[in-house]
Coordinates of C-alpha atoms (C1' of nucleotides) in Angstrom, one line a residue:
Chain J
X15 CA -53.6 3.1 -8.2
X16 CA -51.7 0.8 -6.0
X17 CA -47.9 0.7 -5.5
X18 CA -47.9 -2.6 -7.5
X19 CA -49.7 -0.9 -10.4
X20 CA -47.2 1.9 -10.4
X21 CA -44.3 -0.6 -10.3
X22 CA -45.8 -2.5 -13.2
X23 CA -46.2 0.7 -15.2
X24 CA -42.5 1.5 -14.7
X25 CA -41.3 -2.0 -15.2
X26 CA -43.8 -3.7 -17.5
X27 CA -41.4 -6.5 -18.4
X28 CA -40.7 -7.7 -14.9
X29 CA -42.0 -11.3 -14.6
X30 CA -39.8 -12.7 -11.8
X31 CA -39.9 -11.9 -8.2
X32 CA -37.1 -11.4 -5.8
X33 CA -37.9 -14.8 -4.3
X34 CA -37.2 -16.3 -7.7
X35 CA -33.7 -14.9 -7.5
X36 CA -33.3 -16.3 -4.1
X37 CA -33.8 -19.7 -5.6
X38 CA -31.6 -19.0 -8.7
X39 CA -28.7 -17.9 -6.5
X40 CA -28.9 -20.2 -3.5
X41 CA -26.9 -20.0 -0.4
X42 CA -23.4 -21.1 -1.0
X43 CA -22.5 -24.5 0.4
X44 CA -19.2 -23.7 2.1
X45 CA -17.6 -24.8 5.3
X46 CA -18.4 -23.1 8.5
X47 CA -16.7 -19.7 8.8
X48 CA -15.9 -19.4 5.1
X49 CA -15.6 -15.8 4.0
X50 CA -16.9 -14.7 0.6
X51 CA -15.3 -11.5 -0.7
X52 CA -15.1 -9.7 -4.0
X53 CA -13.1 -7.1 -5.8
X54 CA -15.5 -4.8 -7.6
X55 CA -13.7 -2.1 -9.6
X56 CA -15.1 0.2 -12.1
X57 CA -13.4 -0.1 -15.5
X58 CA -12.0 3.4 -15.4
X59 CA -8.4 2.5 -16.2
X60 CA -5.8 0.5 -14.4
X61 CA -5.7 -0.7 -10.9
X62 CA -4.7 1.7 -8.1
X63 CA -2.3 0.5 -5.4
X64 CA -5.1 1.0 -2.9
X65 CA -7.4 -1.2 -4.9
X66 CA -4.7 -3.8 -5.3
X67 CA -4.3 -3.8 -1.5
X68 CA -8.1 -4.2 -1.1
X69 CA -8.3 -7.1 -3.5
X70 CA -5.2 -8.7 -2.0
X71 CA -6.8 -8.6 1.5
X72 CA -10.1 -9.8 0.1
X73 CA -8.4 -12.7 -1.6
X74 CA -6.3 -13.5 1.4
X75 CA -9.2 -13.8 3.9
X76 CA -11.2 -15.9 1.4
X77 CA -8.2 -18.2 1.0
X78 CA -7.6 -18.4 4.7
X79 CA -11.1 -19.5 5.4
X80 CA -11.7 -21.8 2.3
X81 CA -14.1 -19.2 1.0
X82 CA -14.6 -17.6 -2.4
X83 CA -13.0 -14.5 -3.9
X84 CA -14.6 -13.2 -7.1
X85 CA -14.3 -10.3 -9.5
X86 CA -17.3 -8.2 -10.3
X87 CA -17.1 -5.3 -12.8
X88 CA -19.1 -2.2 -11.8
X89 CA -19.6 -0.5 -15.1
X90 CA -22.9 1.3 -14.4
X91 CA -21.3 4.7 -15.3
X92 CA -20.9 4.7 -19.0
X93 CA -19.3 8.1 -19.0
X94 CA -16.4 7.0 -16.9
X95 CA -15.9 3.5 -18.4
X96 CA -12.9 3.1 -20.5
X97 CA -13.0 0.6 -23.3
X98 CA -10.9 -2.5 -22.8
X99 CA -9.9 -1.6 -19.3
X100 CA -11.5 -4.7 -18.0
X101 CA -8.6 -6.6 -19.6
X102 CA -6.2 -4.2 -17.9
X103 CA -7.7 -4.9 -14.5
X104 CA -7.5 -8.7 -15.1
X105 CA -3.9 -8.3 -16.3
X106 CA -2.9 -6.4 -13.2
X107 CA -4.5 -9.0 -10.9
X108 CA -2.8 -11.8 -12.9
X109 CA 0.6 -10.1 -12.8
X110 CA 0.2 -10.0 -9.0
X111 CA -0.9 -13.6 -8.7
X112 CA -4.3 -12.6 -7.4
X113 CA -6.4 -15.4 -8.9
X114 CA -10.1 -15.3 -8.8
X115 CA -12.3 -18.2 -7.9
X116 CA -15.2 -16.8 -10.0
X117 CA -16.3 -13.8 -11.8
X118 CA -15.1 -12.0 -14.8
X119 CA -12.1 -13.7 -16.5
X120 CA -11.6 -11.7 -19.6
X121 CA -13.2 -8.9 -21.6
X122 CA -15.9 -11.2 -22.7
X123 CA -15.8 -14.3 -20.5
X124 CA -16.7 -15.1 -16.9
X125 CA -17.0 -18.2 -14.7
X126 CA -19.3 -19.1 -11.8
X127 CA -23.0 -19.7 -11.2
X128 CA -23.7 -16.4 -9.4
X129 CA -23.3 -14.3 -12.5
X130 CA -23.5 -12.3 -14.6
X131 CA -20.6 -10.6 -12.9
X132 CA -20.8 -7.5 -15.0
X133 CA -23.3 -5.0 -13.8
X134 CA -24.6 -3.9 -17.2
X135 CA -25.5 -7.5 -17.8
X136 CA -27.8 -7.6 -14.8
X137 CA -30.5 -5.2 -15.8
X138 CA -33.3 -7.7 -15.5
X139 CA -32.3 -8.4 -11.9
X140 CA -32.1 -4.8 -11.0
X141 CA -35.5 -4.1 -12.6
X142 CA -37.0 -6.9 -10.5
X143 CA -35.5 -5.6 -7.2
X144 CA -36.5 -2.0 -8.0
X145 CA -40.1 -3.3 -8.7
X146 CA -40.1 -4.9 -5.3
X147 CA -39.1 -1.6 -3.6
X148 CA -41.8 0.4 -5.3
X149 CA -44.4 -2.2 -4.6
X150 CA -43.5 -2.3 -1.0
X151 CA -43.3 1.5 -0.5
X152 CA -39.5 1.7 -0.3
X153 CA -39.0 3.6 -3.5
X154 CA -40.8 6.0 -5.8
X155 CA -40.2 7.8 -9.1
X156 CA -39.0 11.4 -8.7
X157 CA -39.4 13.9 -11.5
X158 CA -37.2 16.7 -10.2
X159 CA -35.2 18.6 -12.8
X160 CA -31.7 19.8 -12.2
X161 CA -33.0 23.3 -11.6
X162 CA -35.5 22.1 -9.0
X163 CA -32.8 20.3 -7.1
X164 CA -30.6 23.3 -7.3
X165 CA -33.4 25.4 -5.8
X166 CA -33.9 23.0 -3.0
X167 CA -30.2 23.1 -2.2
X168 CA -30.2 26.9 -2.2
X169 CA -33.2 27.0 0.1
X170 CA -31.4 24.6 2.5
X171 CA -28.3 26.7 2.5
X172 CA -30.2 29.9 3.4
X173 CA -32.0 28.1 6.2
X174 CA -28.8 26.3 7.2
X175 CA -30.6 23.0 6.9
X176 CA -28.9 19.8 6.0
X177 CA -28.3 19.5 2.3
X178 CA -30.2 16.8 0.5
X179 CA -33.4 15.4 -0.8
X180 CA -35.4 14.3 2.3
X181 CA -38.5 14.9 4.4
X182 CA -40.6 17.9 3.3
X183 CA -38.0 18.8 0.7
X184 CA -38.7 15.6 -1.1
X185 CA -41.2 17.1 -3.4
X186 CA -42.4 14.0 -5.3
X187 CA -42.4 11.7 -2.3
X188 CA -45.9 12.2 -1.3
X189 CA -47.8 12.9 -4.5
X190 CA -50.3 10.3 -5.3
X191 CA -49.6 7.3 -7.4
X192 CA -52.1 8.5 -10.0
X193 CA -50.2 11.8 -10.3
X194 CA -46.9 9.9 -10.7
X195 CA -48.5 7.6 -13.3
X196 CA -49.7 10.5 -15.3
X197 CA -46.3 12.2 -15.3
X198 CA -44.8 9.0 -16.5
X199 CA -47.3 8.7 -19.2
X200 CA -46.4 12.2 -20.3
X201 CA -42.8 11.0 -20.7
X202 CA -41.4 13.3 -18.1
X203 CA -38.0 11.9 -17.2
X204 CA -37.6 10.5 -13.7
X205 CA -35.3 8.6 -11.4
X206 CA -36.2 6.1 -8.8
X207 CA -35.4 7.2 -5.3
X208 CA -35.3 5.4 -2.0
X209 CA -38.4 6.3 0.1
X210 CA -36.5 6.5 3.3
X211 CA -38.2 5.4 6.5
X212 CA -35.3 6.5 8.6
X213 CA -35.3 9.2 11.3
X214 CA -32.3 11.5 11.6
X215 CA -32.9 11.8 15.3
X216 CA -32.5 8.1 15.8
X217 CA -29.2 6.2 15.6
X218 CA -28.1 3.2 13.7
X219 CA -24.9 1.4 14.4
X220 CA -23.0 -1.3 12.6
X221 CA -20.0 -3.3 13.5
X222 CA -17.1 -2.5 11.3
X223 CA -14.5 -5.4 11.3
X224 CA -11.7 -2.9 11.4
X225 CA -13.0 -0.1 13.6
X226 CA -15.6 -1.8 15.8
X227 CA -18.9 -0.1 16.5
X228 CA -19.7 2.9 14.3
X229 CA -22.8 4.9 15.1
X230 CA -24.6 7.2 12.7
X231 CA -27.9 9.1 12.6
X232 CA -30.3 6.9 10.6
X233 CA -30.4 7.7 6.9
X234 CA -33.4 9.8 6.0
X235 CA -32.2 10.9 2.5
X236 CA -34.3 9.7 -0.4
X237 CA -31.2 9.0 -2.4
X238 CA -31.3 8.1 -6.0
X239 CA -31.3 4.3 -6.6
X240 CA -32.0 4.1 -10.3
X241 CA -30.9 6.7 -12.8
X242 CA -33.3 8.0 -15.5
X243 CA -31.9 5.5 -18.0
X244 CA -33.0 2.7 -15.5
X245 CA -29.4 1.9 -14.7
X246 CA -28.8 1.6 -10.9
X247 CA -26.3 3.6 -8.9
X248 CA -23.7 2.0 -6.7
X249 CA -25.8 1.9 -3.5
X250 CA -28.5 -0.1 -5.1
X251 CA -26.4 -2.4 -7.2
X252 CA -24.0 -3.1 -4.3
X253 CA -26.8 -4.3 -2.0
X254 CA -28.5 -6.4 -4.7
X255 CA -25.3 -7.9 -6.1
X256 CA -23.5 -8.6 -2.8
X257 CA -26.6 -10.3 -1.5
X258 CA -27.3 -12.4 -4.5
X259 CA -23.6 -13.3 -4.9
X260 CA -23.7 -14.2 -1.2
X261 CA -20.9 -12.0 -0.2
X262 CA -20.2 -12.3 3.5
X263 CA -17.6 -9.5 3.9
X264 CA -17.7 -6.1 2.1
X265 CA -14.1 -5.0 2.0
X266 CA -13.7 -1.5 0.6
X267 CA -12.1 1.8 1.2
X268 CA -13.1 4.1 4.1
X269 CA -14.7 6.6 1.7
X270 CA -17.7 4.3 1.9
X271 CA -18.3 4.6 5.6
X272 CA -20.6 7.6 5.3
X273 CA -22.9 5.9 2.9
X274 CA -23.2 2.7 4.9
X275 CA -26.4 3.8 6.6
X276 CA -28.1 4.0 3.2
X277 CA -26.8 0.5 2.4
X278 CA -28.1 -0.8 5.7
X279 CA -31.5 0.7 5.1
X280 CA -31.6 -1.1 1.7
X281 CA -30.5 -4.4 3.1
X282 CA -33.3 -4.0 5.7
X283 CA -35.9 -3.0 3.0
X284 CA -35.2 -6.3 1.2
X285 CA -35.0 -8.3 4.4
X286 CA -31.5 -9.3 3.5
X287 CA -29.0 -10.2 6.2
X288 CA -26.4 -7.4 6.7
X289 CA -22.9 -8.5 5.7
X290 CA -19.9 -7.6 7.6
X291 CA -18.3 -4.3 6.6
X292 CA -14.6 -3.8 6.6
X293 CA -13.5 -0.3 5.8
X294 CA -9.8 0.1 5.0
X295 CA -7.8 3.3 5.5
X296 CA -6.5 4.9 2.4
X297 CA -2.9 4.8 1.2
X298 CA -1.6 8.4 1.3
X299 CA 1.3 10.4 0.2
X300 CA 2.8 13.7 1.2
X301 CA 2.7 16.1 -1.7
X302 CA 5.1 18.9 -2.7
X303 CA 3.3 21.3 -0.3
X304 CA 3.8 18.9 2.6
X305 CA 0.1 18.0 2.6
X306 CA -1.0 14.4 3.2
X307 CA -3.4 13.3 0.6
X308 CA -4.7 10.2 -1.1
X309 CA -2.3 8.6 -3.6
X310 CA -3.6 9.8 -6.9
X311 CA -3.6 7.8 -10.1
X312 CA -3.2 11.0 -12.1
X313 CA -0.4 12.7 -10.2
X314 CA 1.6 9.8 -8.7
X315 CA 3.1 7.2 -10.9
X316 CA 3.5 4.9 -7.9
X317 CA -0.3 4.8 -7.6
X318 CA -0.7 2.6 -10.6
X319 CA 0.0 -1.0 -10.0
X320 CA 1.6 -1.3 -13.4
X321 CA 4.4 0.9 -12.1
X322 CA 5.7 -1.8 -9.9
X323 CA 5.6 -4.3 -12.7
X324 CA 7.5 -1.9 -15.0
X325 CA 10.2 -1.2 -12.3
X326 CA 10.5 -4.9 -11.8
X327 CA 9.6 -5.2 -8.1
X328 CA 8.9 -8.9 -7.4
X329 CA 5.3 -9.6 -7.0
X330 CA 6.0 -11.3 -3.8
X331 CA 7.9 -8.3 -2.4
X332 CA 5.0 -6.0 -3.1
X333 CA 2.7 -8.4 -1.4
X334 CA 4.9 -8.5 1.6
X335 CA 4.9 -4.7 1.7
X336 CA 1.1 -4.6 1.4
X337 CA 0.8 -7.1 4.1
X338 CA 3.1 -5.2 6.5
X339 CA 1.1 -2.1 6.1
X340 CA -2.2 -4.0 6.4
X341 CA -1.6 -6.2 9.4
X342 CA 0.6 -4.7 12.0
X343 CA 1.7 -8.0 13.5
X344 CA 2.9 -9.4 10.1
X345 CA 6.4 -8.1 10.3
X346 CA 7.1 -9.7 13.6
X347 CA 5.4 -12.9 12.5
X348 CA 7.8 -13.0 9.5
X349 CA 10.8 -12.5 11.7
X350 CA 9.7 -15.4 13.9
X351 CA 8.8 -17.6 10.9
X352 CA 11.5 -16.9 8.3
X353 CA 10.9 -20.0 6.3
X354 CA 7.2 -19.6 6.0
X355 CA 5.3 -17.9 3.2
X356 CA 2.7 -15.2 3.3
X357 CA 0.1 -18.0 2.8
X358 CA 0.8 -19.4 6.2
X359 CA 0.0 -16.1 7.9
X360 CA -3.5 -15.8 9.3
X361 CA -4.9 -12.4 8.4
X362 CA -6.7 -10.6 11.2
X363 CA -9.1 -7.7 10.6
X364 CA -8.5 -6.4 14.1
X365 CA -4.8 -5.8 13.2
X366 CA -5.6 -3.4 10.4
X367 CA -4.5 0.1 11.1
X368 CA -7.4 2.5 11.3
X369 CA -5.7 5.5 10.0
X370 CA -4.5 6.1 6.5
X371 CA -1.0 4.9 5.7
X372 CA 1.7 6.9 4.1
X373 CA 3.2 5.1 1.2
X374 CA 6.8 4.4 2.0
X375 CA 9.0 3.5 -1.0
X376 CA 12.0 2.9 1.2
X377 CA 10.2 0.2 3.1
X378 CA 9.2 -1.5 -0.1
X379 CA 12.8 -1.2 -1.4
X380 CA 14.1 -2.8 1.7
X381 CA 11.6 -5.6 1.7
X382 CA 12.3 -6.2 -1.9
X383 CA 16.1 -6.3 -1.4
X384 CA 15.8 -8.8 1.3
X385 CA 13.4 -10.9 -0.7
X386 CA 15.6 -10.9 -3.8
X387 CA 18.7 -11.7 -1.7
X388 CA 17.1 -14.9 -0.6
X389 CA 16.3 -16.1 -4.1
X390 CA 18.4 -18.7 -5.7
X391 CA 20.5 -17.5 -8.7
X392 CA 18.5 -19.7 -11.0
X393 CA 15.2 -18.3 -9.9
X394 CA 16.4 -14.8 -10.0
X395 CA 17.8 -15.4 -13.5
X396 CA 14.5 -16.6 -14.7
X397 CA 12.7 -13.6 -13.1
X398 CA 15.2 -11.1 -14.6
X399 CA 14.9 -12.8 -18.0
X400 CA 11.2 -12.6 -17.9
X401 CA 11.3 -9.0 -16.9
X402 CA 13.6 -8.0 -19.7
X403 CA 11.6 -10.0 -22.2
X404 CA 8.9 -7.5 -21.7
X405 CA 10.8 -4.3 -21.1
X406 CA 14.3 -4.6 -22.7
X407 CA 14.4 -6.9 -25.7
X408 CA 18.1 -6.4 -26.4
X409 CA 19.2 -7.1 -22.9
X410 CA 16.9 -10.0 -22.9
X411 CA 18.7 -11.6 -25.9
X412 CA 22.0 -10.9 -24.2
X413 CA 20.9 -12.6 -21.0
X414 CA 19.4 -15.6 -22.9
X415 CA 22.6 -16.1 -24.8
X416 CA 24.7 -15.9 -21.6
X417 CA 22.7 -18.0 -19.2
X418 CA 25.5 -19.8 -17.4
X419 CA 27.6 -16.7 -17.2
X420 CA 24.7 -14.7 -15.8
X421 CA 23.8 -17.3 -13.2
X422 CA 27.4 -17.4 -12.0
X423 CA 27.3 -13.6 -11.8
X424 CA 24.1 -13.7 -9.7
X425 CA 25.7 -16.3 -7.5
X426 CA 28.4 -14.0 -6.2
X427 CA 27.9 -13.4 -2.5
X428 CA 24.5 -15.1 -2.7
X429 CA 24.3 -18.5 -1.1
X430 CA 25.8 -17.4 2.2
X431 CA 24.2 -16.6 5.6
X432 CA 24.3 -12.9 4.9
X433 CA 23.7 -12.5 1.2
X434 CA 24.3 -9.4 -0.8
X435 CA 21.4 -7.0 -0.9
X436 CA 22.1 -4.6 -3.7
X437 CA 19.2 -5.3 -6.1
X438 CA 15.8 -4.0 -5.1
X439 CA 14.1 -4.6 -8.4
X440 CA 14.8 -6.4 -11.7
X441 CA 15.4 -3.2 -13.4
X442 CA 18.4 -2.6 -11.1
X443 CA 20.3 -5.6 -12.4
X444 CA 21.3 -4.0 -15.7
X445 CA 22.3 -0.8 -14.0
X446 CA 24.3 -2.5 -11.3
X447 CA 25.9 -5.3 -13.2
X448 CA 25.6 -4.5 -16.9
X449 CA 29.4 -3.8 -17.1
X450 CA 29.9 -7.5 -16.9
X451 CA 28.7 -7.8 -20.5
X452 CA 31.1 -6.6 -23.2
X453 CA 28.2 -5.3 -25.2
X454 CA 27.4 -2.9 -22.4
X455 CA 30.9 -2.1 -21.4
X456 CA 31.6 0.4 -24.2
X457 CA 33.7 3.0 -22.6
X458 CA 35.3 4.0 -19.4
X459 CA 33.5 6.7 -17.7
X460 CA 35.1 7.8 -14.4
X461 CA 37.3 10.6 -13.1
X462 CA 41.0 9.9 -13.3
X463 CA 42.9 10.0 -10.0
X464 CA 46.7 10.5 -9.6
X465 CA 47.4 6.9 -8.7
X466 CA 45.6 5.5 -11.7
X467 CA 48.4 4.1 -13.8
X468 CA 48.5 1.9 -16.9
X469 CA 51.9 0.7 -16.0
X470 CA 50.9 -0.7 -12.7
X471 CA 47.8 -2.3 -14.2
X472 CA 49.8 -3.9 -17.0
X473 CA 52.3 -5.2 -14.5
X474 CA 49.5 -6.6 -12.5
X475 CA 47.9 -8.5 -15.4
X476 CA 51.1 -9.7 -16.8
X477 CA 53.0 -10.7 -13.7
X478 CA 50.6 -11.0 -10.8
X479 CA 47.2 -12.1 -11.9
X480 CA 46.4 -15.7 -12.4
X481 CA 42.9 -16.9 -12.8
X482 CA 43.8 -20.2 -11.1
X483 CA 44.8 -18.5 -7.8
X484 CA 42.5 -18.9 -4.8
X485 CA 41.3 -15.9 -3.0
X486 CA 44.0 -15.7 -0.4
X487 CA 46.8 -16.1 -2.9
X488 CA 45.1 -13.6 -5.2
X489 CA 45.0 -11.0 -2.4
X490 CA 48.5 -11.6 -1.2
X491 CA 49.7 -10.9 -4.7
X492 CA 47.9 -7.6 -4.8
X493 CA 49.6 -6.7 -1.6
X494 CA 53.0 -7.7 -3.1
X495 CA 52.2 -5.4 -6.1
X496 CA 51.2 -2.7 -3.7
X497 CA 54.5 -2.8 -1.9
X498 CA 56.3 -2.6 -5.1
X499 CA 54.6 0.6 -6.1
X500 CA 54.4 2.1 -2.6
X501 CA 50.8 1.4 -1.7
X502 CA 50.5 1.0 2.0
X503 CA 49.3 -2.4 3.2
X504 CA 48.7 -1.4 6.8
X505 CA 45.6 0.7 7.1
X506 CA 46.6 2.2 10.5
X507 CA 50.0 3.2 9.3
X508 CA 48.4 4.8 6.2
X509 CA 45.9 6.8 8.3
X510 CA 48.7 8.2 10.4
X511 CA 50.5 9.7 7.4
X512 CA 48.9 9.2 4.0
X513 CA 51.4 11.5 2.4
X514 CA 54.1 8.9 2.7
X515 CA 52.3 6.6 0.2
X516 CA 50.8 6.6 -3.2
X517 CA 47.7 5.2 -1.6
X518 CA 46.6 2.2 0.4
X519 CA 45.5 -1.2 -0.7
X520 CA 42.0 0.0 -1.2
X521 CA 43.4 2.5 -3.7
X522 CA 45.1 -0.2 -5.6
X523 CA 42.0 -2.3 -5.6
X524 CA 40.1 0.7 -6.8
X525 CA 42.4 1.1 -9.8
X526 CA 41.9 -2.5 -10.7
X527 CA 38.2 -2.3 -10.2
X528 CA 37.8 0.9 -12.2
X529 CA 39.8 -0.4 -15.1
X530 CA 38.0 -3.6 -15.5
X531 CA 34.5 -2.6 -14.5
X532 CA 34.5 1.2 -14.9
X533 CA 32.9 1.3 -11.5
X534 CA 34.2 2.2 -8.1
X535 CA 31.9 -0.2 -6.4
X536 CA 31.1 -3.8 -7.4
X537 CA 30.6 -7.1 -5.8
X538 CA 33.6 -9.1 -4.7
X539 CA 36.5 -8.1 -7.0
X540 CA 38.1 -11.6 -6.9
X541 CA 34.9 -13.2 -8.1
X542 CA 34.3 -10.5 -10.7
X543 CA 37.8 -10.9 -12.3
X544 CA 37.5 -14.6 -12.3
X545 CA 34.2 -14.4 -14.1
X546 CA 35.4 -11.8 -16.6
X547 CA 38.1 -14.2 -17.8
X548 CA 41.6 -13.3 -19.0
X549 CA 40.6 -12.4 -22.6
X550 CA 38.2 -9.8 -21.4
X551 CA 40.7 -8.5 -18.9
X552 CA 43.3 -8.0 -21.6
X553 CA 40.8 -6.3 -23.8
X554 CA 39.7 -4.0 -21.1
X555 CA 43.4 -3.3 -20.2
X556 CA 43.9 -2.0 -23.7
X557 CA 40.7 0.1 -23.4
X558 CA 42.0 1.5 -20.2
X559 CA 45.3 2.4 -21.8
X560 CA 43.4 4.4 -24.6
X561 CA 41.3 6.1 -22.0
X562 CA 44.3 7.2 -20.0
X563 CA 46.0 8.6 -23.1
X564 CA 43.1 10.7 -24.1
Chain P
rG30 C1' -21.6 24.1 7.0
rG31 C1' -23.9 19.0 8.7
rC32 C1' -22.5 14.0 9.6
rC33 C1' -18.5 10.3 10.1
rC34 C1' -13.4 8.5 10.7
rG35 C1' -8.6 9.3 12.3
rU36 C1' -4.1 11.7 15.3
rU37 C1' 2.3 7.6 19.3
rG38 C1' 9.6 9.6 16.3
rG39 C1' 11.1 11.3 9.3
rU40 C1' 7.9 6.4 8.0
rG41 C1' 5.1 1.8 9.4
rA42 C1' 3.9 0.8 14.2
rA43 C1' 3.8 -2.1 19.7
rA44 C1' 2.2 -1.3 24.5
rU45 C1' -4.8 -6.2 30.0
rG46 C1' -4.8 1.6 33.5
rG47 C1' 1.0 0.2 36.5
rU48 C1' 8.7 0.4 36.4
rU49 C1' 13.6 3.7 31.8
rA50 C1' 7.2 4.3 25.4
rA51 C1' 8.9 -2.5 21.9
rC52 C1' 10.3 -3.6 17.0
rA53 C1' 11.2 -2.6 11.6
rC54 C1' 12.4 0.9 7.7
rA55 C1' 15.0 5.5 6.9
rC56 C1' 18.7 8.7 8.8
rU57 C1' 23.6 9.9 11.5
rG58 C1' 28.3 8.4 13.6
rC59 C1' 32.0 4.7 14.6
rC60 C1' 34.1 -0.4 13.8
rC61 C1' 35.1 -4.3 10.3
rU62 C1' 36.4 -4.6 5.2
rC63 C1' 39.7 -4.4 -1.5
rU64 C1' 34.9 -0.9 -3.0
rC65 C1' 29.8 -1.2 -2.4
rA66 C1' 26.1 -4.2 -0.2
rA67 C1' 25.9 -6.9 4.2
rG68 C1' 27.3 -7.3 9.4
rG69 C1' 28.6 -5.3 14.5
rC70 C1' 28.1 -1.1 18.0
rA71 C1' 26.0 3.5 19.2
rG72 C1' 22.7 7.8 18.4
rC73 C1' 17.8 9.3 17.0
rA74 C1' 10.0 10.6 20.8
rU75 C1' 12.4 14.8 28.2
rU76 C1' 7.0 12.0 25.9
rC77 C1' 2.2 9.7 22.8
rA78 C1' -2.0 16.7 18.6
rU79 C1' -3.6 20.5 22.7
rG80 C1' -6.2 21.7 27.2
rG81 C1' -9.1 20.0 31.1
rG82 C1' -11.2 15.9 34.1
rU83 C1' -11.5 10.7 36.5
rU84 C1' -7.6 7.7 39.2
rC85 C1' -2.8 6.2 44.2
rA86 C1' -1.4 5.7 38.8
rA87 C1' -3.4 7.8 31.9
rG88 C1' -0.4 6.9 25.4
rU89 C1' -4.4 3.8 27.3
rC90 C1' -11.0 6.0 30.3
rC91 C1' -14.3 10.8 29.9
rC92 C1' -15.1 15.9 27.9
rA93 C1' -13.7 20.0 24.9
rU94 C1' -10.6 22.1 21.2
rA95 C1' -7.2 21.8 17.1
rC96 C1' -5.5 19.5 12.9
rG97 C1' -5.9 15.8 8.9
rG98 C1' -9.0 12.8 5.9
rG99 C1' -13.8 11.2 4.0
rU100 C1' -18.8 12.1 2.6
rC101 C1' -23.1 15.1 1.6
rA102 C1' -23.8 13.6 -7.5
rC103 C1' -28.8 10.7 -12.3
rC104 C1' -19.5 8.8 -9.9
rA105 C1' -18.0 4.6 -7.9

RNA sequence: GGCCCGUUGGUGAAAUGGUUAACACACUGCCCUCUCAAGGCAGCAUUCAUGGGUUCAAGUCCCAUACGGGUCACCA
């Protein structure tokens, strides 16, 4: 029995050849240097920050070179697949403005001529390519049971041999095709394994776009390519799909480095050109025990991309953060090009850090604060509105009904050379400035200090405050009031002997601030009072009185 | 255990083999200021995981060791 007979026995329905598929999925007609990349997640839940970074980089390099970025769903493991999670992945990408050129676009739809882009829909293709491998002596059926494999492993442990299915340990590698055929006809379950032609004593090397040359012993493991249910494993599907979809750069996590020799052996077996591999370092975190480990979707809320959406970090800010940890020259480039966007930056594989990066929320917060501080009040209003529409309906209504007021509020200390940086995410807005809305200013909640006095405050509102005053006049009146009640207007004098005074001007301002905002720190007090309006001020004055008398 | 990748301050990191190891974030102190944010100034690695070697000269090249990570599934 020939290899071809065996292949036909296993795959009786295969009618096409791999050459047919070469014609069905022709070379892409793209301009010189165009890079084709993909994001190929398993539908096991939502997108991990590390995956977001991978897809972001993949998208970026495709865009930079007028190439293609597509989404492929790797759902070959039924056990791990979670229903409807494809939509979750698409939503996460959409939320972060990572738009795909082709591939899966919804739970049921896709676009592009290199599809299907969902692996479980590509069975016919995989069958054909597996047929080819068997026919050409690169693969064979293996009938090992779990127990047999376990025994092999135990023997290898005793002999201190390398663990795995290879060489003389590969029990079914060299039995005749007739024997294989008869086992198949007896309905003995089997998998298809690679028939490795590699030699562990020899070296293969490949150029990794991030790390440069990486050298390995050749692969000599007869790894499983096709599971007993005829569904391929990653190694096989990756090689077939990425070739047929004409991917030029395989951008993936560094956990794949070790299996790259298997992939190279497969590319060679099919006579496919070998794409460029780009293995990215992982995003890490220091856990409670001080140990550096991969950011985990289960244990770390910040691992899930949806977390950033819920907190209200601007998409752009997260992108800026991902870019600063991905390309080491990005931050300096930004500094030198303050008016350019991330799209103008040319991504460079050589500037990717080789080691795993510790996730740094402080850096993200800072980037986000700077980003938000540069937004116009109108844009920020829209963003905050949109955020609350999804996460805080009541506040959303409040913001919607007070548009002009909110924009004025957001404008305080904004359109100036050194704008205020107190908001790091949209969620912060309510926390920081909610007191500006009567609906949220329900009660005073602060510790009373000796110099807090209703009388002074009443005097201030009745006799010193005028909404028409400009800022200088406003402040000189506060000073006047201060002198009347023995608040020191000279900071140096006050520092010399505080006991002579009730407090200094800061103290007086604190009293006013606390009474009308219930906070000890707010944006510019003059602007705040002006915006609050005299009615609100009087209302809060009464509330303050009640609070003092409690 | 085998194989592979990595290791510069609290964090991200820069540095054709060549003076005092950039910069950013964080932190600390001071100044300014009605508070906070911002801003200004200053501080923060006696040294690039450790030990050898090559060299007039090493963070940079070589070797060994240590540590961290990955991988060795009918998971991806």
